[in-house]
XYZ file of C-alpha atoms in Angstrom:
556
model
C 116.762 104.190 90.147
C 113.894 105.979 88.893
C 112.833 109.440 90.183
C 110.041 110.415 90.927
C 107.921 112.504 89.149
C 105.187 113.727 91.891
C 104.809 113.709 95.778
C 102.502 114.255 98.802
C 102.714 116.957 100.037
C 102.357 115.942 103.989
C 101.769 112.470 105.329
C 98.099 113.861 106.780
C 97.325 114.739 103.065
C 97.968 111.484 101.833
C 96.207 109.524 104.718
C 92.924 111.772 104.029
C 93.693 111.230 100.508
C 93.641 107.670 100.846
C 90.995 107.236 103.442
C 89.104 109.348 100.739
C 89.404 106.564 97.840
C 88.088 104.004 100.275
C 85.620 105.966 101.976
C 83.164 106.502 98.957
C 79.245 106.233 98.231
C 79.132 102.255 99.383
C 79.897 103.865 102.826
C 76.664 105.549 103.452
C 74.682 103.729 100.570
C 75.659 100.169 99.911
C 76.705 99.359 104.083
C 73.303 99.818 105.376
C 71.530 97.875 102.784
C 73.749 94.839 102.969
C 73.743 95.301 106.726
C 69.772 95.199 106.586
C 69.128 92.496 103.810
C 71.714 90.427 106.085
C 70.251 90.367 109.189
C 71.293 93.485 110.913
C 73.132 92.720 114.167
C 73.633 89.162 112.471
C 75.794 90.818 110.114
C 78.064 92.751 111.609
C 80.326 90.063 113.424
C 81.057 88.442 110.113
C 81.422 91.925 108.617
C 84.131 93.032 111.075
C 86.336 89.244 111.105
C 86.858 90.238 107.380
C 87.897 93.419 108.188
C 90.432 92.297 110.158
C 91.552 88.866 108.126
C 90.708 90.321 104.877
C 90.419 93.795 104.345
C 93.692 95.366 106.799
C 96.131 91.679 104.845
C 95.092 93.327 101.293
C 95.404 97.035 102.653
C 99.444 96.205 103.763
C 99.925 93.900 100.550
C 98.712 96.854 98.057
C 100.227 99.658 100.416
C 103.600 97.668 100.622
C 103.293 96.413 96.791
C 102.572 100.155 95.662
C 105.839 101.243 97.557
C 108.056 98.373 96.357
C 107.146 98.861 92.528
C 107.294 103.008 93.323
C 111.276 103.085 94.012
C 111.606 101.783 90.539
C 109.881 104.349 88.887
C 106.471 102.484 88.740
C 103.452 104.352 89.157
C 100.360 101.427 87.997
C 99.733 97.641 88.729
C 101.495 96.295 85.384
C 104.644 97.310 86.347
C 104.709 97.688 89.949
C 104.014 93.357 89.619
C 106.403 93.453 87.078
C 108.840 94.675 89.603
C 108.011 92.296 92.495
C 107.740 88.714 90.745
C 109.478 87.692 86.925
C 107.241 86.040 84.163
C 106.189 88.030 80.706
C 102.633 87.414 81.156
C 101.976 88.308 85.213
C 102.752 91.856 84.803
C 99.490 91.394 82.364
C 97.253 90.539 85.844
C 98.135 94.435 86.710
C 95.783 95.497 83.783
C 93.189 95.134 85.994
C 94.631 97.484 87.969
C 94.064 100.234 85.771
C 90.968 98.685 83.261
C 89.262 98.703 86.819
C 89.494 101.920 87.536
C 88.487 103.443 84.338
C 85.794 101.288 83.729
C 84.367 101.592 87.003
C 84.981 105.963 87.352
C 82.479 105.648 84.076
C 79.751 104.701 86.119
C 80.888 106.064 89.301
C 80.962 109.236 88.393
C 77.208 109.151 87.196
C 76.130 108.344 90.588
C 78.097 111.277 91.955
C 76.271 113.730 89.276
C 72.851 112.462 91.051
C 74.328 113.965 93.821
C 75.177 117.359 92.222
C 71.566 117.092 91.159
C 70.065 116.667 94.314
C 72.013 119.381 95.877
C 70.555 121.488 93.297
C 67.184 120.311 93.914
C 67.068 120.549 97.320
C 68.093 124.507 97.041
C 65.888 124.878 94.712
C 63.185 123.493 96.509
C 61.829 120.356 93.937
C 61.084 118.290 96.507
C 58.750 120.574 98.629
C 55.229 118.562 99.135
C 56.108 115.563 97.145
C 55.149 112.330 98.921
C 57.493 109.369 99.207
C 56.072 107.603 95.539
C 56.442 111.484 94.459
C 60.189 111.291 94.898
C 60.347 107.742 93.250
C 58.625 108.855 90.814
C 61.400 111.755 90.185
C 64.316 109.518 90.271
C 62.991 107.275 87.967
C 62.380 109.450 85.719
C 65.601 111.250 86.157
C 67.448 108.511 85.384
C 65.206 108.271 81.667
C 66.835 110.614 79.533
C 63.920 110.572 77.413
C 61.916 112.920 80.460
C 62.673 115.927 82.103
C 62.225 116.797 85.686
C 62.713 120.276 85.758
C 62.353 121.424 82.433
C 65.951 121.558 81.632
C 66.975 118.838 78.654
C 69.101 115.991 79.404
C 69.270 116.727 82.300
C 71.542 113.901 83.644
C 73.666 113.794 81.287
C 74.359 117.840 81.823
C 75.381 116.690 85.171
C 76.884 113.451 84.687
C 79.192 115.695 81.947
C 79.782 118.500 84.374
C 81.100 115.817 86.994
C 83.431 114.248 84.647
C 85.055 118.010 83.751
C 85.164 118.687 87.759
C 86.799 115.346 88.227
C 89.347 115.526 85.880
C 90.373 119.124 85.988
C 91.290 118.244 89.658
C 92.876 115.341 88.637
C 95.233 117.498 86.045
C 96.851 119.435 88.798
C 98.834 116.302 89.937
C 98.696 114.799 93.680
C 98.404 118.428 95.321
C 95.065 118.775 93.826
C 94.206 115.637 94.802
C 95.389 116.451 98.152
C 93.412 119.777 98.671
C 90.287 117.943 97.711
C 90.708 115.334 100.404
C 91.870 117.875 103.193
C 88.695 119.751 102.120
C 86.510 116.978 101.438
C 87.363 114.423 104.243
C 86.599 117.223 106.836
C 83.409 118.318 105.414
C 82.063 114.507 105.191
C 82.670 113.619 108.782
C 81.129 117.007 110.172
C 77.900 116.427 107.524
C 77.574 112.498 108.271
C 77.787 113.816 112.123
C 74.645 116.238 111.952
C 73.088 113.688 110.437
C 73.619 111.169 112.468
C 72.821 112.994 115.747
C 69.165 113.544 113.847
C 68.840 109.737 113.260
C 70.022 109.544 117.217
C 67.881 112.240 118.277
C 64.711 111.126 116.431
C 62.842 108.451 118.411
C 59.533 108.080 117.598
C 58.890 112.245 117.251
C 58.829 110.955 112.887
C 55.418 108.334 113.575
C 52.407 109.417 112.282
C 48.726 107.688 111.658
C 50.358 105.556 109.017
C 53.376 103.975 110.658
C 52.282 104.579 114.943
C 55.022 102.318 115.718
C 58.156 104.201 114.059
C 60.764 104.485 115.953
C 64.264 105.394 114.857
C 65.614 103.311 118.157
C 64.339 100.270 116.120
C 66.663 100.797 113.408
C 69.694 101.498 115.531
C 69.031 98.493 117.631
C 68.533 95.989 114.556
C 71.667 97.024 113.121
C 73.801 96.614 116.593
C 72.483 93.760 118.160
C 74.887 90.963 117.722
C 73.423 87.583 116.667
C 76.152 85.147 116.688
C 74.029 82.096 115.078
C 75.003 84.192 111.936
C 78.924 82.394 112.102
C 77.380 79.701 110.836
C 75.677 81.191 107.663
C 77.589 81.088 104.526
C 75.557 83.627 103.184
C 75.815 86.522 105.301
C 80.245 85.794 105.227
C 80.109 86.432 101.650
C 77.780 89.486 101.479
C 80.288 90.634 104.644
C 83.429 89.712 102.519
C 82.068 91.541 99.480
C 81.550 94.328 101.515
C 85.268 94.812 102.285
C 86.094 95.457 98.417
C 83.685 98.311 98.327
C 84.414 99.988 101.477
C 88.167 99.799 101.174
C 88.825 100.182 97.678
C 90.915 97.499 97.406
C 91.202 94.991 94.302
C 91.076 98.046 92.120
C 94.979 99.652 91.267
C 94.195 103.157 92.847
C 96.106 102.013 96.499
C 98.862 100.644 94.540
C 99.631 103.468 92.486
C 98.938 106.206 95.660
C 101.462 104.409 97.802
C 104.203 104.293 94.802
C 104.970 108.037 95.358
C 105.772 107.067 99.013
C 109.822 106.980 99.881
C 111.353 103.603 100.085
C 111.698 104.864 104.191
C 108.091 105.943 104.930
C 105.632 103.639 106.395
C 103.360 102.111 105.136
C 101.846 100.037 107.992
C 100.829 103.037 110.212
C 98.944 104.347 107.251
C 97.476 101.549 105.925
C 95.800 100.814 109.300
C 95.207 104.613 109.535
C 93.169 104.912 106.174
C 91.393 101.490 107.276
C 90.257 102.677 110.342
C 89.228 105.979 109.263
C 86.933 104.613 106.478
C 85.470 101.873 108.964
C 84.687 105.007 111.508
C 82.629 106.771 108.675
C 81.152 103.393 107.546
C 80.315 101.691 110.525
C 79.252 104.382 112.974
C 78.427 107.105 110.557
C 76.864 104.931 107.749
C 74.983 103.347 110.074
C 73.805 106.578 111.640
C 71.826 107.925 108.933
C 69.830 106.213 106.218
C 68.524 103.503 108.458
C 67.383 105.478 111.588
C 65.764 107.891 109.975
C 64.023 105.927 107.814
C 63.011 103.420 110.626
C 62.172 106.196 112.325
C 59.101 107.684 109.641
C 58.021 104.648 108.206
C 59.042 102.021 110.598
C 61.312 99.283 110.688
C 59.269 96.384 108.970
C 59.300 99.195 105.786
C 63.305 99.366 106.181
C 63.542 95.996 105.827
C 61.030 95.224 102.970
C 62.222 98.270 100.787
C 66.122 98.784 101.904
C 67.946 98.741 98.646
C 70.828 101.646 96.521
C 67.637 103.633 95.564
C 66.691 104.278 99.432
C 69.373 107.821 99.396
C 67.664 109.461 96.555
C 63.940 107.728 96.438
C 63.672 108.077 100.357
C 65.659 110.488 102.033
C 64.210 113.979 99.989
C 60.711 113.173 101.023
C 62.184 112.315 104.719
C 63.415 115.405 105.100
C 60.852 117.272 103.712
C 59.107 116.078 107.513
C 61.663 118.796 108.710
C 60.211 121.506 107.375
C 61.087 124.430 105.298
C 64.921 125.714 105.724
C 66.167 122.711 107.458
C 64.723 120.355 105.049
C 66.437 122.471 102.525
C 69.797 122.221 104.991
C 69.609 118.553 105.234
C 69.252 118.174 101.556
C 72.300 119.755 101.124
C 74.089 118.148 103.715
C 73.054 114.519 102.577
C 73.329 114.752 98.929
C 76.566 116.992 99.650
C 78.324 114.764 101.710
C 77.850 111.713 99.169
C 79.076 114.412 96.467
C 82.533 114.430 98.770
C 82.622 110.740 99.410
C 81.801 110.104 95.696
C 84.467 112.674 94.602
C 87.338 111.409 96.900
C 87.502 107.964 95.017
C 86.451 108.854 91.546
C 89.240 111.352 91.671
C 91.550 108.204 92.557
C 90.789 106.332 89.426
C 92.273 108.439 87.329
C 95.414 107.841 88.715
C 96.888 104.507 87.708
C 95.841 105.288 84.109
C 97.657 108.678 84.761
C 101.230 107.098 86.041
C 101.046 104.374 83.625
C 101.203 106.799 80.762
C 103.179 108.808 82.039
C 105.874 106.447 83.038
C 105.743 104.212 79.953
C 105.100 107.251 77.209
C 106.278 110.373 78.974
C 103.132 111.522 78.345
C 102.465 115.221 81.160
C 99.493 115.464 83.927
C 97.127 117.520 82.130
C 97.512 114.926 78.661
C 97.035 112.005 80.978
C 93.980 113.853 83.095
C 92.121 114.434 80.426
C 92.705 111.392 78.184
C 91.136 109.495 81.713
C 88.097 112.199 81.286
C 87.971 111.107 77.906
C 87.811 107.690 77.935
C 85.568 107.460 80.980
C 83.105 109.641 79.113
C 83.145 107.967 76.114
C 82.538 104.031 78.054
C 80.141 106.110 80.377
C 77.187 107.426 78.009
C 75.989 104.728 77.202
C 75.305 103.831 81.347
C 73.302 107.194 81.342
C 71.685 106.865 78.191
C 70.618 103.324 78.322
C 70.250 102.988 81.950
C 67.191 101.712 81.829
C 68.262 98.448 79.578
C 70.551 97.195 82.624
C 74.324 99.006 80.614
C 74.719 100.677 84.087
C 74.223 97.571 85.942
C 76.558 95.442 84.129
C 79.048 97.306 84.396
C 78.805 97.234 88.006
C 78.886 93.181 87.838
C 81.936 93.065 85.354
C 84.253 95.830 86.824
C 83.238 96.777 90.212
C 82.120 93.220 91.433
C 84.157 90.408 89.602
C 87.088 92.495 88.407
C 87.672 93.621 92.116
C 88.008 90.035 93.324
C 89.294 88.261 90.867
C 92.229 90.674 90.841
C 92.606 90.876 94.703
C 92.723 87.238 94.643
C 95.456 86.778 92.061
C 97.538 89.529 93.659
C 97.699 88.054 97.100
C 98.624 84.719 95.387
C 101.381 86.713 94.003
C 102.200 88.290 96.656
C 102.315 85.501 99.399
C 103.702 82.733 97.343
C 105.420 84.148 94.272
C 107.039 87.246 95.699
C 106.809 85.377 99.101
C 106.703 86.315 102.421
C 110.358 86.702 103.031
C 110.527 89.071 101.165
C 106.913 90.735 101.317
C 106.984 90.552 105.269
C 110.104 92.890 104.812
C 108.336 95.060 102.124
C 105.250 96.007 104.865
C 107.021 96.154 108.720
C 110.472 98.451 106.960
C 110.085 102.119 108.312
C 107.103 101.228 110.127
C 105.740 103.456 112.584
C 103.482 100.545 114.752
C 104.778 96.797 115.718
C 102.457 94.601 113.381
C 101.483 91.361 115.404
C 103.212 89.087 113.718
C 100.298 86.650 113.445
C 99.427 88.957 110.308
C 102.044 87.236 108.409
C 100.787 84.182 108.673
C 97.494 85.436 107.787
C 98.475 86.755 104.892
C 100.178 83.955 103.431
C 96.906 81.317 104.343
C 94.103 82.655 105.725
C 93.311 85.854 103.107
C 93.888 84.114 99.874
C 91.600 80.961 101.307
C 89.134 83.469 101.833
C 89.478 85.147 98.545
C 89.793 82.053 96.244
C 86.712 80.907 98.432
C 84.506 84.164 97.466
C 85.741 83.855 93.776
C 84.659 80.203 93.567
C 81.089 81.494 94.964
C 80.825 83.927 93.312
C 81.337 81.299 90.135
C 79.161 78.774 91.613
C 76.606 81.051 93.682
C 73.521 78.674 94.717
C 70.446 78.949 93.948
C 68.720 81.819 96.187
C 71.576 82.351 97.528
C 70.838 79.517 99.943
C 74.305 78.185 100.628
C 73.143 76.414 103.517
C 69.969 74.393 101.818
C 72.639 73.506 98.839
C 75.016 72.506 100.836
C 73.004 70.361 102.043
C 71.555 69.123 99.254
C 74.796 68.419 97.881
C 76.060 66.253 100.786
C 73.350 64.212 100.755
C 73.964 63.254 97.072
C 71.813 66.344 95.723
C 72.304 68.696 92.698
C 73.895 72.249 93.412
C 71.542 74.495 91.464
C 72.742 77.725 90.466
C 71.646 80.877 90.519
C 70.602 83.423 87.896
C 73.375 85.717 89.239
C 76.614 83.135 89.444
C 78.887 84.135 87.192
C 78.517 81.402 84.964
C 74.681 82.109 84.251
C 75.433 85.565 83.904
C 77.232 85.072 81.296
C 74.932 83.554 79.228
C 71.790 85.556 80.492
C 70.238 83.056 82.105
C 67.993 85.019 83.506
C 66.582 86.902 81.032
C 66.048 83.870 79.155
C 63.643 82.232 80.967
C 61.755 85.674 81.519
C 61.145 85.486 77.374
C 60.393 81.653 77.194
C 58.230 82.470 79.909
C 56.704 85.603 78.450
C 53.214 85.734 76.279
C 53.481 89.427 75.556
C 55.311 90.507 72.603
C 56.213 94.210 73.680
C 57.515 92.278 76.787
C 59.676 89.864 74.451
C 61.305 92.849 72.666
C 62.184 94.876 75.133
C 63.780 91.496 77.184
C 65.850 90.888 73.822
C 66.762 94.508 73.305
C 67.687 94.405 76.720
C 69.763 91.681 75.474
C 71.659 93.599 72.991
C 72.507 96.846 75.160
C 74.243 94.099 77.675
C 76.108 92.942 75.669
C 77.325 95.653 73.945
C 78.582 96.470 76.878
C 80.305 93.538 77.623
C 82.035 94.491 73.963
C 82.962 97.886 75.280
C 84.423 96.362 78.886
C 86.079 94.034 76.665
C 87.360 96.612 73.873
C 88.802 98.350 76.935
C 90.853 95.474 78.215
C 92.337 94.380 75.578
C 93.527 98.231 74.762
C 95.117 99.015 78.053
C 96.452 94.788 77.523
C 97.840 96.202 73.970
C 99.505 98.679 75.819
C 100.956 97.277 78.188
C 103.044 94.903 75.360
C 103.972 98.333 73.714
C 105.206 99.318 76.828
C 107.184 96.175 77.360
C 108.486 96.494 73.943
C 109.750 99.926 74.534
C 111.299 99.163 77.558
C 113.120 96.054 76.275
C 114.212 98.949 73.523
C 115.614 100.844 76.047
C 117.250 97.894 78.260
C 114.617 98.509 81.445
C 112.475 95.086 81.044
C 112.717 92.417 83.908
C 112.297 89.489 81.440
């Protein structure tokens, strides 16, 4: 049996640690604008069922999976399925597992440099006496590498650079760097989200003025928690609840797999699943919903919330918000905000590096530091082009392909694996051994039926996604002998471009057509460069294979 080559250093590291790869930027960012586009109060009953029959099942299958495949010597998805069910071509479903991860830190970590940015810009004072379009105005054009917001060239792509080195010189000092980060990090997140929060608590209506009379921050805080249970029967607000889970909790993606594989075949894995869970629900739930919405509600009033509430709300809202403060606290809050996504942004990207990391290490012997920055590498290399062509949609897409479908499709596939090839007999073992809590042992049964229902269900809607999004009206439709019209963003218009399509048969302007069709070609080029990265991490994965059937170590 294999060895292993790293460690945690304390169990409280590696819960923080872990808590830190699901507790990232759709916390504080994504939450509240799927919470607010769904209904508020109406979403978060359907929100917290998946939690509890989605999110904690796929937390103890890729907690216990990660363990199972570690005591072999298996440090990434490929392997660790390998090790858990035989067949030459499953241990090929673990790619995603660490194609995920790299595709997605690309991106990630560009998001995390706007961060770094606006910390800087908040010291520096940038925002002082810009209005609200002011500050929209900035982002956009922050994001266009073609301007420059403060003089200095290239601004984002300075940053966007700098964050890469930061990530992965932490990443090359192993697990304990890693670790430091998140005892650091974690910390400073909760006690920044907390100030925060007890401003959007403390605000009332002290943030109206002659423009919105009526703001009141009590108006966002009680449209987000005011149950509405007629939302159980809406299709629509169970999937945008369901997709939720994959964001906050990081699962779907490799990185939970390959933390828990440096875990002793004794320690427990169910306490710290539920642990991690729980803490990243506390920051996303109470804290997330603390913050953006409140505050905002509580300036420009709720009916503004919910007409504008969308990604760009953190960095095309919240500067000019503060700004209300005045002087050194607006400069405080700044720092605070754009600081704590910085730590919530760091504590997963920094987790991405590490299936990628164990894979190479345990298939090609390759060291930390070679594997750290190869991951840098790579992610810089399939990231440029979502910071120089931003504006075409490159940023976007990769979004859809890695961090929407990817997640699923691979969190659906695993649980199959998991439930019915591995099989609860044995995987019921591989979660409750060493375990610090009893696990009700209707979670076994849930498991097995109920999760992978749920997740072939979200797949196949994801595929077929109506029209609108109006699952109700097409179900309808379709029971009374109707068509089911899709919708621009199913999966299988998507794919063709559907969408952008019928914007140029539709267009009459030249300039328009172009830029549509070159809008065109930057997608799918990087479609060619998601693709180019599958397929090389797929390559490798045979070479491994090969190697190990060399050396007498493959399973089939």
């Amino acid at each position: 049996m294999a060895v292993k080559s790293d460690a945690w250093g304390s169990r409280v590291g590696l819960i923080l640690a872990m808590a830190g790869n699901a507790v990232g930027l759709g916390n504080f960012l994504r939450f509240p604008v799927q919470a607010v586009q769904n209904g508020g109060g109406a979403f978060i009953i359907p929100y917290l069922i998946c939690f509890l029959i989605m999110g904690i099942p796929l937390l103890f299958i890729e907690w216990s999976s990660g363990r199972f495949g570690g005591k072999f010597g298996n440090h990434s998805t490929p392997y660790i399925l390998d090790s858990m069910v035989k067949g030459r071509l499953l241990k090929y479903i673990g790619v995603f597992g660490i194609f995920t991860n790299i595709a997605v830190a690309a991106y990630y970590c560009y998001i995390e440099s706007w961060t770094m940015s606006y910390v800087y810009h908040s010291i520096i004072g940038t925002f002082d006496g810009m209005s609200q379009a002011d500050v929209a105005t900035f982002f956009s054009e922050y994001v266009d590498v073609g301007h420059s917001t403060t003089g200095i060239p290239y601004e984002s792509v300075i940053f966007y650079v700098v964050c890469l080195i930061i990530n992965t010189y932490i990443l090359s000092k192993g697990l304990k760097g890693i670790e430091k980060v998140a005892k650091v990090g974690m910390p400073l997140l909760i006690l920044f989200g907390a100030i925060l929060a007890i401003k959007g608590l403390t605000l009332g209506t002290s943030g109206a003025s002659d423009i919105f009379p009526d703001a009141n921050a009590w108006d966002g805080l009680n449209f987000l928690w005011t149950p509405q249970y007629s939302s159980l029967l809406d299709l629509k607000v169970w999937m945008a609840a369901a997709g939720q889970i994959f964001f906050t909790l990081s699962v779907g993606m490799g990185t939970v797999h390959c933390y828990a594989s440096y875990l002793d075949e004794k320690d427990d894995v169910a306490l710290n699943a539920v642990s991690a869970g729980f803490m990243n629900e506390f920051v996303e739930v109470v804290l997330g919903s603390l913050i953006v919405v409140p505050i905002a509600a509580g300036y420009l009033g709720l009916d503004w919330v919910i007409e504008n509430a969308g990604f760009g709300m953190a960095f095309q809202t919240m500067p000019y918000l503060f700004q209300q403060w005045g002087g050194l606290i607006a400069i405080i809050a700044g720092v605070l905000w754009f600081g704590l996504l910085f730590f919530a942004g760091i504590t997963s990207s920094l987790a991405m590096g590490t299936p990628w990391i164990g894979f190479m290490r345990d298939e090609f012997g390759w060291n930390q530091n070679k594997g750290a920055w190869s991951f840098g590498f790579m992610a810089l290399i399939l990231g440029l082009p979502t910071v120089i062509f931003f504006q075409y949609g490159v940023f976007d897409e990769y979004d859809y392909w890695a961090g929407t479908v990817s997640l699923v499709l691979f969190a659906m596939l695993e649980t199959i694996l998991f439930s019915w090839i591995f099989g609860m007999g044995k995987g019921w073992p591989a979660i409750t051994n060493g375990a610090d809590i009893k696990i009700p042992v209707i979670y076994k049964y849930i498991i097995k039926y109920i999760t992978p229902v749920m997740l072939i269900i979200i797949f196949m809607g994801s595929v077929f996604k109506p029209l609108d999004n109006d699952w109700s009206g097409n179900m309808d439709n379709l029971i009374s002998g109707k068509s089911w019209v899709l919708d621009n963003g199913s999966i299988i218009k998507t794919i063709t471009h559907a969408g952008i399509k019928e914007q140029i048969a539709t267009a009459s302007n030249s300039a328009v057509i172009t830029q549509l069709q070159d809008k065109m070609f930057y997608l799918n080029f990087a479609r060619f460069m998601l693709l180019g990265l599958f397929a090389f991490i797929s390559v490798l994965v045979y070479l491994a294979f090969l190697k190990r059937r060399r050396e007498g170590r493959a399973t089939t």
